[in-house]
Short mmCIF file of C-alpha atoms in Angstrom, two decimals:
data_model
loop_
_atom_site.label_atom_id
_atom_site.label_comp_id
_atom_site.label_asym_id
_atom_site.label_seq_id
_atom_site.Cartn_x
_atom_site.Cartn_y
_atom_site.Cartn_z
CA UNK A 126 -143.41 -205.58 -83.83
CA UNK A 127 -146.59 -204.04 -83.88
CA UNK A 128 -146.66 -204.03 -79.88
CA UNK A 129 -143.28 -202.07 -79.71
CA UNK A 130 -144.60 -199.57 -81.81
CA UNK A 131 -147.47 -199.16 -79.79
CA UNK A 132 -145.36 -199.22 -76.50
CA UNK A 133 -143.24 -196.47 -78.35
CA UNK A 134 -145.91 -193.96 -79.15
CA UNK A 135 -147.54 -194.12 -75.64
CA UNK A 136 -143.98 -193.17 -74.12
CA UNK A 137 -143.01 -189.32 -73.52
CA UNK A 138 -140.77 -187.92 -75.98
CA UNK A 139 -137.36 -187.43 -74.93
CA UNK A 140 -135.91 -183.88 -74.40
CA UNK A 141 -133.79 -182.95 -77.48
CA UNK A 142 -130.23 -183.73 -77.15
CA UNK A 143 -127.49 -180.68 -77.28
CA UNK A 144 -126.25 -179.72 -80.38
CA UNK A 145 -123.68 -181.75 -81.99
CA UNK A 146 -120.96 -181.15 -84.66
CA UNK A 147 -121.89 -181.62 -88.29
CA UNK A 148 -119.76 -184.87 -88.39
CA UNK A 149 -121.80 -186.30 -85.30
CA UNK A 150 -124.89 -185.84 -86.45
CA UNK A 151 -127.07 -188.30 -87.79
CA UNK A 152 -128.22 -188.29 -91.13
CA UNK A 153 -132.19 -187.19 -90.48
CA UNK A 154 -131.19 -184.66 -87.99
CA UNK A 155 -128.59 -182.96 -89.99
CA UNK A 156 -131.42 -183.03 -92.62
CA UNK A 157 -133.54 -181.38 -90.43
CA UNK A 158 -131.54 -178.77 -89.49
CA UNK A 159 -130.64 -177.87 -92.74
CA UNK A 160 -134.63 -177.52 -93.72
CA UNK A 161 -134.92 -175.00 -90.52
CA UNK A 162 -131.88 -173.12 -91.83
CA UNK A 163 -133.10 -172.82 -95.29
CA UNK A 164 -136.65 -171.28 -93.94
CA UNK A 165 -134.90 -169.26 -91.41
CA UNK A 166 -132.79 -168.02 -94.93
CA UNK A 167 -136.22 -167.83 -97.10
CA UNK A 168 -137.59 -165.91 -93.89
CA UNK A 169 -134.93 -163.47 -94.19
CA UNK A 170 -134.84 -163.10 -98.08
CA UNK A 171 -138.75 -162.36 -97.58
CA UNK A 172 -137.98 -159.80 -95.44
CA UNK A 173 -135.47 -158.19 -97.32
CA UNK A 174 -137.76 -158.60 -100.40
CA UNK A 175 -140.76 -156.80 -98.80
CA UNK A 176 -138.43 -153.82 -97.35
CA UNK A 177 -137.11 -153.31 -101.04
CA UNK A 178 -140.44 -153.46 -102.24
CA UNK A 179 -141.65 -150.77 -99.87
CA UNK A 180 -138.89 -148.40 -100.73
CA UNK A 181 -139.23 -148.54 -103.90
CA UNK A 182 -143.09 -147.79 -103.70
CA UNK A 183 -141.95 -144.86 -101.70
CA UNK A 184 -139.46 -143.64 -104.36
CA UNK A 185 -142.31 -144.24 -107.24
CA UNK A 186 -144.91 -142.35 -105.09
CA UNK A 187 -142.14 -139.22 -104.74
CA UNK A 188 -141.53 -139.36 -108.32
CA UNK A 189 -144.76 -139.76 -109.67
CA UNK A 190 -145.91 -136.43 -107.50
CA UNK A 191 -143.11 -134.25 -109.38
CA UNK A 192 -142.47 -136.00 -112.50
CA UNK A 193 -145.88 -138.06 -113.21
CA UNK A 194 -148.36 -137.14 -115.92
CA UNK A 195 -148.86 -133.92 -114.82
CA UNK A 196 -145.58 -132.77 -115.35
CA UNK A 197 -145.07 -134.00 -118.91
CA UNK A 198 -145.69 -132.14 -121.92
CA UNK A 199 -149.45 -130.09 -121.28
CA UNK A 200 -150.35 -130.05 -124.74
CA UNK A 201 -153.34 -131.51 -123.66
CA UNK A 202 -153.87 -130.13 -120.47
CA UNK A 203 -156.95 -128.48 -119.91
CA UNK A 204 -156.15 -125.58 -118.09
CA UNK A 205 -154.26 -122.40 -117.83
CA UNK A 206 -152.65 -119.79 -115.98
CA UNK A 207 -155.06 -119.70 -112.72
CA UNK A 208 -157.14 -122.17 -113.72
CA UNK A 209 -157.50 -125.75 -111.95
CA UNK A 210 -155.21 -128.24 -113.17
CA UNK A 211 -157.81 -131.53 -113.94
CA UNK A 212 -156.56 -133.50 -116.55
CA UNK A 213 -158.95 -135.89 -117.89
CA UNK A 214 -158.55 -139.30 -118.64
CA UNK A 215 -157.66 -138.79 -122.16
CA UNK A 216 -155.46 -135.94 -121.79
CA UNK A 217 -153.47 -138.44 -119.15
CA UNK A 218 -152.74 -140.78 -121.92
CA UNK A 219 -152.22 -138.34 -124.19
CA UNK A 220 -149.13 -136.70 -121.93
CA UNK A 221 -147.59 -140.00 -121.67
CA UNK A 222 -145.92 -139.63 -125.10
CA UNK A 223 -143.87 -136.59 -124.45
CA UNK A 224 -140.03 -136.51 -123.16
CA UNK A 225 -138.36 -135.89 -119.70
CA UNK A 226 -136.15 -133.35 -121.15
CA UNK A 227 -136.73 -129.84 -122.26
CA UNK A 228 -135.32 -128.08 -124.26
CA UNK A 229 -133.59 -124.83 -123.28
CA UNK A 230 -134.79 -121.53 -124.77
CA UNK A 231 -133.23 -118.12 -123.95
CA UNK A 232 -135.79 -115.13 -124.12
CA UNK A 233 -133.97 -112.26 -125.43
CA UNK A 234 -134.51 -109.03 -123.69
CA UNK A 235 -135.84 -106.88 -126.32
CA UNK A 236 -135.58 -103.33 -126.98
CA UNK A 237 -138.94 -102.28 -125.79
CA UNK A 238 -139.86 -100.55 -128.94
CA UNK A 239 -140.05 -104.34 -130.40
CA UNK A 240 -142.69 -105.63 -127.36
CA UNK A 241 -144.71 -102.88 -125.34
CA UNK A 242 -143.75 -100.37 -127.27
CA UNK A 243 -145.84 -102.10 -130.12
CA UNK A 244 -148.51 -102.24 -127.87
CA UNK A 245 -148.62 -98.90 -127.07
CA UNK A 246 -148.15 -97.43 -130.10
CA UNK A 247 -151.56 -99.57 -131.22
CA UNK A 248 -153.15 -97.74 -128.26
CA UNK A 249 -152.24 -94.55 -129.21
CA UNK A 250 -153.22 -94.83 -132.49
CA UNK A 251 -156.38 -95.49 -131.51
CA UNK A 252 -156.64 -92.57 -128.98
CA UNK A 253 -155.39 -93.55 -126.12
CA UNK A 254 -153.36 -91.92 -123.79
CA UNK A 255 -149.50 -92.01 -122.66
CA UNK A 256 -148.80 -94.40 -119.98
CA UNK A 257 -145.75 -93.83 -117.39
CA UNK A 258 -145.24 -97.64 -117.46
CA UNK A 259 -145.93 -99.40 -120.85
CA UNK A 260 -145.72 -103.03 -119.53
CA UNK A 261 -148.96 -102.48 -117.78
CA UNK A 262 -150.98 -102.17 -121.06
CA UNK A 263 -153.36 -104.79 -121.88
CA UNK A 264 -152.39 -106.44 -125.38
CA UNK A 265 -155.57 -106.07 -128.07
CA UNK A 266 -157.18 -108.96 -128.58
CA UNK A 267 -157.04 -110.48 -132.16
CA UNK A 268 -156.71 -113.42 -134.18
CA UNK A 269 -152.87 -113.76 -134.18
CA UNK A 270 -152.53 -113.70 -130.66
CA UNK A 271 -150.00 -116.27 -130.43
CA UNK A 272 -147.12 -113.44 -129.88
CA UNK A 273 -148.55 -112.64 -126.52
CA UNK A 274 -149.10 -115.92 -125.36
CA UNK A 275 -145.90 -117.15 -125.91
CA UNK A 276 -144.41 -114.23 -124.72
CA UNK A 277 -146.08 -114.29 -121.19
CA UNK A 278 -145.62 -117.87 -121.23
CA UNK A 279 -142.04 -117.63 -121.16
CA UNK A 280 -142.24 -115.10 -118.51
CA UNK A 281 -144.33 -117.19 -116.19
CA UNK A 282 -142.19 -118.85 -112.86
CA UNK A 283 -140.89 -122.13 -113.46
CA UNK A 284 -143.32 -123.73 -111.24
CA UNK A 285 -146.11 -122.56 -113.10
CA UNK A 286 -144.51 -123.85 -116.48
CA UNK A 287 -144.54 -127.68 -115.35
CA UNK A 288 -145.30 -129.78 -117.75
CA UNK A 289 -144.03 -127.58 -121.05
CA UNK A 290 -141.39 -128.92 -123.63
CA UNK A 291 -138.77 -125.85 -123.54
CA UNK A 292 -137.30 -124.51 -120.14
CA UNK A 293 -136.25 -120.63 -120.12
CA UNK A 294 -132.70 -120.41 -119.30
CA UNK A 295 -131.15 -117.26 -118.08
CA UNK A 296 -127.69 -117.69 -119.37
CA UNK A 297 -127.33 -117.68 -123.42
CA UNK A 298 -124.86 -119.92 -123.28
CA UNK A 299 -127.10 -122.63 -122.11
CA UNK A 300 -129.86 -122.45 -124.64
CA UNK A 301 -130.32 -124.52 -127.36
CA UNK A 302 -132.73 -122.00 -128.65
CA UNK A 303 -133.53 -118.39 -128.53
CA UNK A 304 -136.87 -117.04 -128.70
CA UNK A 305 -137.28 -113.41 -130.57
CA UNK A 306 -140.51 -111.69 -128.93
CA UNK A 307 -141.08 -109.43 -131.14
CA UNK A 308 -144.91 -108.51 -131.89
CA UNK A 309 -144.75 -108.64 -135.47
CA UNK A 310 -148.61 -109.65 -136.32
CA UNK A 311 -149.55 -106.76 -133.93
CA UNK A 312 -147.10 -104.37 -135.22
CA UNK A 313 -148.55 -104.89 -138.80
CA UNK A 314 -152.06 -103.25 -137.48
CA UNK A 315 -150.49 -100.88 -135.73
CA UNK A 316 -151.81 -97.75 -137.78
CA UNK A 317 -155.91 -97.75 -138.10
CA UNK A 318 -157.72 -97.46 -141.32
CA UNK A 319 -156.84 -93.96 -140.65
CA UNK A 320 -153.57 -92.18 -141.56
CA UNK A 321 -151.64 -91.10 -138.23
CA UNK A 322 -151.22 -87.72 -137.44
CA UNK A 323 -147.99 -85.90 -138.77
CA UNK A 324 -145.05 -86.09 -136.66
CA UNK A 325 -144.97 -83.18 -134.04
CA UNK A 326 -148.73 -82.44 -134.93
CA UNK A 327 -150.32 -84.69 -132.30
CA UNK A 328 -147.84 -85.97 -129.54
CA UNK A 329 -150.75 -88.75 -128.55
CA UNK A 330 -151.02 -90.08 -132.16
CA UNK A 331 -147.37 -90.38 -133.16
CA UNK A 332 -146.51 -91.32 -136.49
CA UNK A 333 -145.46 -95.23 -136.74
CA UNK A 334 -143.73 -97.42 -139.25
CA UNK A 335 -144.30 -101.21 -139.33
CA UNK A 336 -141.87 -101.26 -142.17
CA UNK A 337 -139.15 -99.61 -139.94
CA UNK A 338 -139.18 -101.73 -136.96
CA UNK A 339 -139.29 -104.30 -138.87
CA UNK A 340 -135.87 -103.56 -140.38
CA UNK A 341 -134.86 -101.86 -137.06
CA UNK A 342 -135.59 -105.72 -135.47
CA UNK A 343 -133.10 -107.18 -137.89
CA UNK A 344 -130.46 -104.35 -137.35
CA UNK A 345 -130.49 -105.57 -133.86
CA UNK A 346 -130.61 -109.22 -134.29
CA UNK A 347 -127.75 -109.23 -136.68
CA UNK A 348 -125.50 -107.55 -133.75
CA UNK A 349 -126.41 -110.12 -131.55
CA UNK A 350 -123.51 -112.91 -131.07
CA UNK A 351 -125.71 -116.06 -131.12
CA UNK A 352 -127.62 -114.67 -134.29
CA UNK A 353 -124.12 -114.44 -135.97
CA UNK A 354 -123.15 -118.21 -134.76
CA UNK A 355 -125.95 -119.82 -136.87
CA UNK A 356 -127.06 -117.03 -139.04
CA UNK A 357 -130.59 -117.23 -136.81
CA UNK A 358 -131.33 -121.06 -137.44
CA UNK A 359 -131.37 -121.28 -133.50
CA UNK A 360 -133.90 -119.00 -133.56
CA UNK A 361 -137.51 -119.03 -132.59
CA UNK A 362 -139.93 -115.89 -134.41
CA UNK A 363 -143.66 -115.22 -134.32
CA UNK A 364 -145.26 -114.33 -137.84
CA UNK A 365 -148.73 -115.78 -137.92
CA UNK A 366 -150.19 -112.82 -139.30
CA UNK A 367 -149.57 -113.87 -143.35
CA UNK A 368 -148.15 -110.26 -143.73
CA UNK A 369 -145.97 -110.40 -140.77
CA UNK A 370 -142.24 -109.58 -141.59
CA UNK A 371 -143.01 -109.27 -145.30
CA UNK A 372 -140.25 -106.58 -145.37
CA UNK A 373 -137.15 -108.84 -143.96
CA UNK A 374 -138.84 -111.90 -144.55
CA UNK A 375 -135.37 -112.99 -146.31
CA UNK A 376 -133.11 -111.64 -143.81
CA UNK A 377 -134.96 -114.25 -141.22
CA UNK A 378 -136.09 -116.98 -143.56
CA UNK A 379 -133.38 -119.51 -141.65
CA UNK A 380 -135.00 -119.42 -138.26
CA UNK A 381 -137.77 -121.44 -137.20
CA UNK A 382 -140.84 -119.34 -138.13
CA UNK A 383 -144.26 -119.89 -136.09
CA UNK A 384 -146.84 -119.11 -139.32
CA UNK A 385 -150.66 -119.22 -139.73
CA UNK A 386 -150.04 -120.97 -143.05
CA UNK A 387 -147.08 -120.51 -146.21
CA UNK A 388 -149.92 -118.54 -148.20
CA UNK A 389 -147.40 -115.60 -148.44
CA UNK A 390 -144.31 -117.40 -148.25
CA UNK A 391 -142.29 -118.35 -151.58
CA UNK A 392 -141.15 -121.80 -151.04
CA UNK A 393 -137.45 -121.00 -149.54
CA UNK A 394 -138.93 -118.95 -147.08
CA UNK A 395 -141.28 -121.34 -145.08
CA UNK A 396 -141.66 -125.04 -144.79
CA UNK A 397 -143.27 -127.80 -142.84
CA UNK A 398 -139.51 -128.98 -142.27
CA UNK A 399 -138.01 -126.13 -140.24
CA UNK A 400 -141.35 -124.05 -139.24
CA UNK A 401 -144.65 -124.91 -136.94
CA UNK A 402 -148.09 -123.94 -138.14
CA UNK A 403 -149.89 -121.88 -134.90
CA UNK A 404 -154.15 -121.95 -135.04
CA UNK A 405 -155.64 -118.76 -134.77
CA UNK A 406 -156.77 -117.52 -131.72
CA UNK A 407 -160.27 -118.30 -131.74
CA UNK A 408 -162.73 -115.30 -131.31
CA UNK A 409 -166.17 -117.04 -130.46
CA UNK A 410 -167.10 -118.07 -127.03
CA UNK A 411 -166.04 -121.65 -126.05
CA UNK A 412 -169.15 -123.85 -126.08
CA UNK A 413 -169.99 -125.31 -122.71
CA UNK A 414 -172.46 -127.60 -123.31
CA UNK A 415 -172.41 -131.22 -124.38
CA UNK A 416 -172.28 -132.83 -127.85
CA UNK A 417 -175.94 -133.32 -129.17
CA UNK A 418 -177.73 -131.96 -132.23
CA UNK A 419 -181.10 -130.98 -131.36
CA UNK A 420 -179.96 -127.72 -130.11
CA UNK A 421 -178.52 -127.33 -133.39
CA UNK A 422 -181.07 -126.38 -136.05
CA UNK A 423 -179.05 -124.78 -138.59
CA UNK A 424 -177.78 -126.93 -141.14
CA UNK A 425 -175.08 -124.67 -142.11
CA UNK A 426 -173.53 -121.37 -140.72
CA UNK A 427 -171.03 -118.87 -142.04
CA UNK A 428 -170.46 -115.44 -141.04
CA UNK A 429 -167.27 -113.52 -142.62
CA UNK A 430 -166.37 -111.33 -144.98
CA UNK A 431 -167.87 -112.09 -148.72
CA UNK A 432 -165.29 -110.43 -150.79
CA UNK A 433 -161.59 -111.29 -150.31
CA UNK A 434 -158.20 -111.11 -152.61
CA UNK A 435 -156.91 -114.29 -154.41
CA UNK A 436 -157.85 -117.92 -152.85
CA UNK A 437 -160.41 -115.83 -151.22
CA UNK A 438 -162.79 -115.42 -154.05
CA UNK A 439 -164.36 -118.64 -153.74
CA UNK A 440 -166.40 -116.75 -150.84
CA UNK A 441 -168.54 -114.93 -152.94
CA UNK A 442 -169.07 -117.76 -155.35
CA UNK A 443 -170.07 -119.75 -151.85
CA UNK A 444 -172.59 -117.27 -151.15
CA UNK A 445 -174.22 -116.95 -154.71
CA UNK A 446 -174.93 -120.79 -154.45
CA UNK A 447 -175.77 -121.23 -150.76
CA UNK A 448 -177.56 -117.99 -149.43
CA UNK A 449 -181.31 -118.45 -150.59
CA UNK A 450 -180.76 -122.10 -149.35
CA UNK A 451 -183.41 -123.56 -146.42
CA UNK A 452 -181.52 -124.33 -142.97
CA UNK A 453 -178.29 -122.32 -143.97
CA UNK A 454 -176.97 -118.95 -142.86
CA UNK A 455 -174.53 -117.43 -144.28
CA UNK A 456 -174.05 -113.95 -144.29
CA UNK A 457 -171.44 -110.82 -144.51
CA UNK A 458 -169.74 -110.08 -141.17
CA UNK A 459 -167.23 -107.63 -140.29
CA UNK A 460 -164.74 -107.73 -137.25
CA UNK A 461 -166.75 -106.13 -133.93
CA UNK A 462 -168.10 -107.24 -130.78
CA UNK A 463 -171.26 -107.23 -132.35
CA UNK A 464 -170.31 -109.49 -134.95
CA UNK A 465 -168.65 -111.98 -132.49
CA UNK A 466 -171.92 -112.34 -130.65
CA UNK A 467 -173.78 -113.54 -133.38
CA UNK A 468 -171.02 -115.69 -134.88
CA UNK A 469 -170.79 -117.48 -131.05
CA UNK A 470 -175.01 -117.70 -131.49
CA UNK A 471 -174.92 -119.16 -134.86
CA UNK A 472 -172.07 -121.42 -134.62
CA UNK A 473 -173.02 -123.09 -130.83
CA UNK A 474 -176.59 -123.49 -132.68
CA UNK A 475 -175.46 -125.07 -136.00
CA UNK A 476 -174.43 -128.58 -137.16
CA UNK A 477 -171.62 -127.51 -140.07
CA UNK A 478 -169.90 -124.48 -140.37
CA UNK A 479 -168.68 -123.39 -143.27
CA UNK A 480 -164.67 -122.69 -143.44
CA UNK A 481 -163.72 -121.32 -147.01
CA UNK A 482 -160.18 -119.49 -147.54
CA UNK A 483 -159.61 -116.33 -146.59
CA UNK A 484 -157.11 -114.01 -148.18
CA UNK A 485 -154.67 -116.94 -147.60
CA UNK A 486 -155.63 -120.66 -147.20
CA UNK A 487 -156.16 -120.71 -143.72
CA UNK A 488 -158.68 -118.47 -141.64
CA UNK A 489 -159.86 -118.15 -138.34
CA UNK A 490 -163.00 -119.72 -138.70
CA UNK A 491 -162.04 -123.10 -138.68
CA UNK A 492 -160.75 -122.60 -134.71
CA UNK A 493 -163.93 -121.02 -133.94
CA UNK A 494 -165.72 -123.84 -135.50
CA UNK A 495 -163.56 -126.23 -133.29
CA UNK A 496 -164.31 -125.09 -129.85
CA UNK A 497 -167.96 -124.55 -130.93
CA UNK A 498 -168.33 -128.26 -131.57
CA UNK A 499 -169.63 -127.35 -135.23
CA UNK A 500 -168.11 -129.57 -137.74
CA UNK A 501 -165.83 -127.48 -140.13
CA UNK A 502 -166.64 -128.21 -144.21
CA UNK A 503 -163.30 -127.45 -144.84
CA UNK A 504 -162.95 -125.60 -148.86
CA UNK A 505 -159.58 -124.39 -148.74
CA UNK A 506 -157.30 -126.80 -151.49
CA UNK A 507 -153.90 -125.73 -150.12
CA UNK A 508 -154.46 -125.28 -146.62
CA UNK A 509 -151.95 -126.44 -143.93
CA UNK A 510 -153.28 -126.81 -140.70
CA UNK A 511 -151.68 -126.94 -137.13
CA UNK A 512 -150.75 -129.95 -134.87
CA UNK A 513 -151.28 -132.68 -137.57
CA UNK A 514 -149.11 -134.89 -135.61
CA UNK A 515 -151.57 -135.04 -133.33
CA UNK A 516 -154.88 -134.25 -134.28
CA UNK A 517 -156.70 -136.56 -137.37
CA UNK A 518 -158.21 -134.10 -138.86
CA UNK A 519 -160.17 -136.44 -140.66
CA UNK A 520 -161.99 -137.13 -137.62
CA UNK A 521 -163.24 -133.85 -136.92
CA UNK A 522 -163.58 -131.98 -140.25
CA UNK A 523 -164.98 -132.45 -143.45
CA UNK A 524 -163.19 -131.67 -146.49
CA UNK A 525 -164.54 -130.60 -150.14
CA UNK A 526 -162.43 -129.76 -153.15
CA UNK A 527 -163.32 -126.32 -154.01
CA UNK A 528 -164.33 -126.91 -157.60
CA UNK A 529 -166.53 -129.90 -156.49
CA UNK A 530 -168.36 -127.18 -153.70
CA UNK A 531 -169.12 -124.71 -155.97
CA UNK A 532 -171.63 -127.31 -157.95
CA UNK A 533 -175.01 -125.92 -157.43
CA UNK A 534 -177.05 -128.29 -154.75
CA UNK A 535 -173.78 -130.18 -153.79
CA UNK A 536 -172.46 -129.17 -150.84
CA UNK A 537 -176.12 -129.21 -149.47
CA UNK A 538 -177.27 -132.39 -150.29
CA UNK A 539 -173.76 -134.00 -149.31
CA UNK A 540 -174.39 -132.39 -145.63
CA UNK A 541 -178.55 -133.36 -145.39
CA UNK A 542 -177.44 -136.95 -145.62
CA UNK A 543 -175.30 -137.35 -143.03
CA UNK A 544 -177.02 -138.95 -140.37
CA UNK A 545 -177.46 -137.55 -136.63
CA UNK A 546 -175.37 -140.81 -135.17
CA UNK A 547 -172.53 -139.54 -137.66
CA UNK A 548 -172.45 -135.64 -136.63
CA UNK A 549 -171.96 -137.19 -133.08
CA UNK A 550 -169.44 -139.08 -133.89
CA UNK A 551 -167.39 -135.66 -135.11
CA UNK A 552 -168.39 -133.84 -132.18
CA UNK A 553 -166.68 -135.96 -129.76
CA UNK A 554 -163.84 -135.83 -131.74
CA UNK A 555 -163.93 -132.18 -131.74
CA UNK A 556 -164.45 -132.64 -127.99
CA UNK A 557 -161.39 -134.35 -127.22
CA UNK A 558 -159.21 -132.45 -129.10
CA UNK A 559 -160.54 -128.79 -128.49
CA UNK A 560 -158.27 -127.98 -125.73
CA UNK A 561 -155.14 -127.99 -128.51
CA UNK A 562 -157.07 -124.79 -130.08
CA UNK A 563 -157.91 -122.32 -126.90
CA UNK A 564 -155.39 -120.78 -125.77
CA UNK A 565 -156.10 -120.54 -122.27
CA UNK A 566 -155.83 -124.51 -122.41
CA UNK A 567 -153.36 -126.44 -123.83
CA UNK A 568 -152.23 -124.51 -127.23
CA UNK A 569 -149.04 -123.11 -125.59
CA UNK A 570 -147.44 -126.15 -124.40
CA UNK A 571 -148.70 -127.52 -127.70
CA UNK A 572 -146.61 -125.09 -130.00
CA UNK A 573 -143.84 -125.18 -127.20
CA UNK A 574 -143.89 -129.03 -128.57
CA UNK A 575 -143.50 -128.82 -131.83
CA UNK A 576 -140.88 -126.23 -131.68
CA UNK A 577 -138.70 -128.64 -129.40
CA UNK A 578 -139.22 -131.20 -132.15
CA UNK A 579 -137.08 -129.08 -134.43
CA UNK A 580 -134.17 -128.80 -132.60
CA UNK A 581 -132.16 -132.18 -134.23
CA UNK A 582 -132.91 -130.89 -137.68
CA UNK A 583 -131.79 -127.56 -136.47
CA UNK A 584 -128.40 -128.90 -135.12
CA UNK A 585 -128.17 -131.09 -137.94
CA UNK A 586 -128.10 -128.00 -140.36
CA UNK A 587 -125.92 -125.84 -138.40
CA UNK A 588 -123.23 -128.34 -138.22
CA UNK A 589 -124.03 -129.05 -141.92
CA UNK A 590 -122.90 -125.40 -142.74
CA UNK A 591 -119.67 -125.48 -141.04
CA UNK A 592 -118.17 -127.92 -143.58
CA UNK A 593 -120.39 -126.54 -146.90
CA UNK A 594 -119.06 -123.97 -149.35
CA UNK A 595 -122.08 -121.00 -149.41
CA UNK A 596 -123.68 -121.16 -152.44
CA UNK A 597 -126.60 -119.35 -154.44
CA UNK A 598 -129.52 -121.87 -154.55
CA UNK A 599 -131.98 -122.59 -156.89
CA UNK A 600 -133.94 -124.49 -155.50
CA UNK A 601 -135.46 -124.25 -151.52
CA UNK A 602 -132.77 -125.24 -149.28
CA UNK A 603 -135.24 -127.18 -146.82
CA UNK A 604 -136.51 -129.13 -149.86
CA UNK A 605 -134.54 -132.19 -149.35
CA UNK A 606 -131.77 -132.41 -146.79
CA UNK A 607 -130.25 -135.91 -147.81
CA UNK A 608 -128.79 -134.85 -150.84
CA UNK A 609 -124.73 -132.72 -150.62
CA UNK A 610 -124.69 -130.80 -153.79
CA UNK A 611 -122.00 -128.42 -152.82
CA UNK A 612 -118.58 -128.31 -152.02
CA UNK A 613 -116.70 -128.82 -148.80
CA UNK A 614 -115.41 -126.41 -146.74
CA UNK A 615 -111.42 -127.85 -146.98
CA UNK A 616 -109.99 -127.44 -143.27
CA UNK A 617 -106.27 -128.57 -141.94
#
């Protein structure tokens, strides 16, 4: 047997027989053929899988270009119109959390009186000359410029608004929300401290009445079909100056109000449930340096009006306690270019910046501090802060109760005990979030994101109104949406 095997191994292998029918094949031949066919099928499936994977990759790449992180909500976009679209890694992570379906918003074409007409009156009241085209006038800079930035954003082409939570629609029937672009904060300050000239005596400086303009706006809105169908609930109105719209606030209180705080609003007029808190427009230059304490030799800095009303009276007491402390700069200042330059320098060279309440709980210095990487020391017990769903203020600011801050020596001793390492931690967090508070970067998109989040509640309230009997409320309408203390509207 052994010799036979050796002989067989030396003999040439016969040619492969022709293919036979399955019935006539031997078991080994059938098994070999099955393996060949199986391998062929696997190879075919592998090719198909590779082709499918390649197709999916191409589709993903295309979608990523148009709908990737840079096209989602730009609350973290560190750039504005005309600037480069460079997005940090942290910003990209933040962008991932936003939805891809923007809320549809309709921009009311208000009479010029309520928009560029306000700018014109502001210019004329300060010695400006009449112009042929008021849309060419520059909106004056001040701390409540959100109304201008939002208006201009909605006027931008769609291709420049990629990443916004709202998309502008031209047909009001397609809209989820309606934006009312009245420059309410500018209207409030049109008349300078000196009275305007009497009508007819000075055509360059015509008289202007903010109250009359407010009332005319409400009259115009109440005549609009889309205001009537929801009582203004799906309308968005900016009233960032605490006194803006004070004459007609009860007529527009069901709308989504964009405010700086609730210091001048009753509980039935403003609420975190339906309204959005806006950051003031910072008035100092954004700090361009990196974190560090080496060039920040001042411990605590404040520059602003010493004497204020209501909650702002605490300022005078803080002046008395702090003005003679070493390493503390606290001085009276008024709004001017020189004051802003001095404030910029002071904040950029200080470790901590004092933020007491103004005439209302909030003040612009908080946002000046943030963009200066100067750790805010907030002394305002009733303050409301913007974007608290995305910003943890405990990581970027120090909060001190008013009664504690007014104890002589306490504030300075507390700040001096904070280590340089802890200050650097605050600065790192400030640097991460400062774009939220720079209207040239991500502020506008974050505001639209906050507004868009109100839509489900707005729809709930509109539908709820359709079945409930109207009544006079003794409690704020927005304080509790879960209880029904009304009668049912009977319908057949």
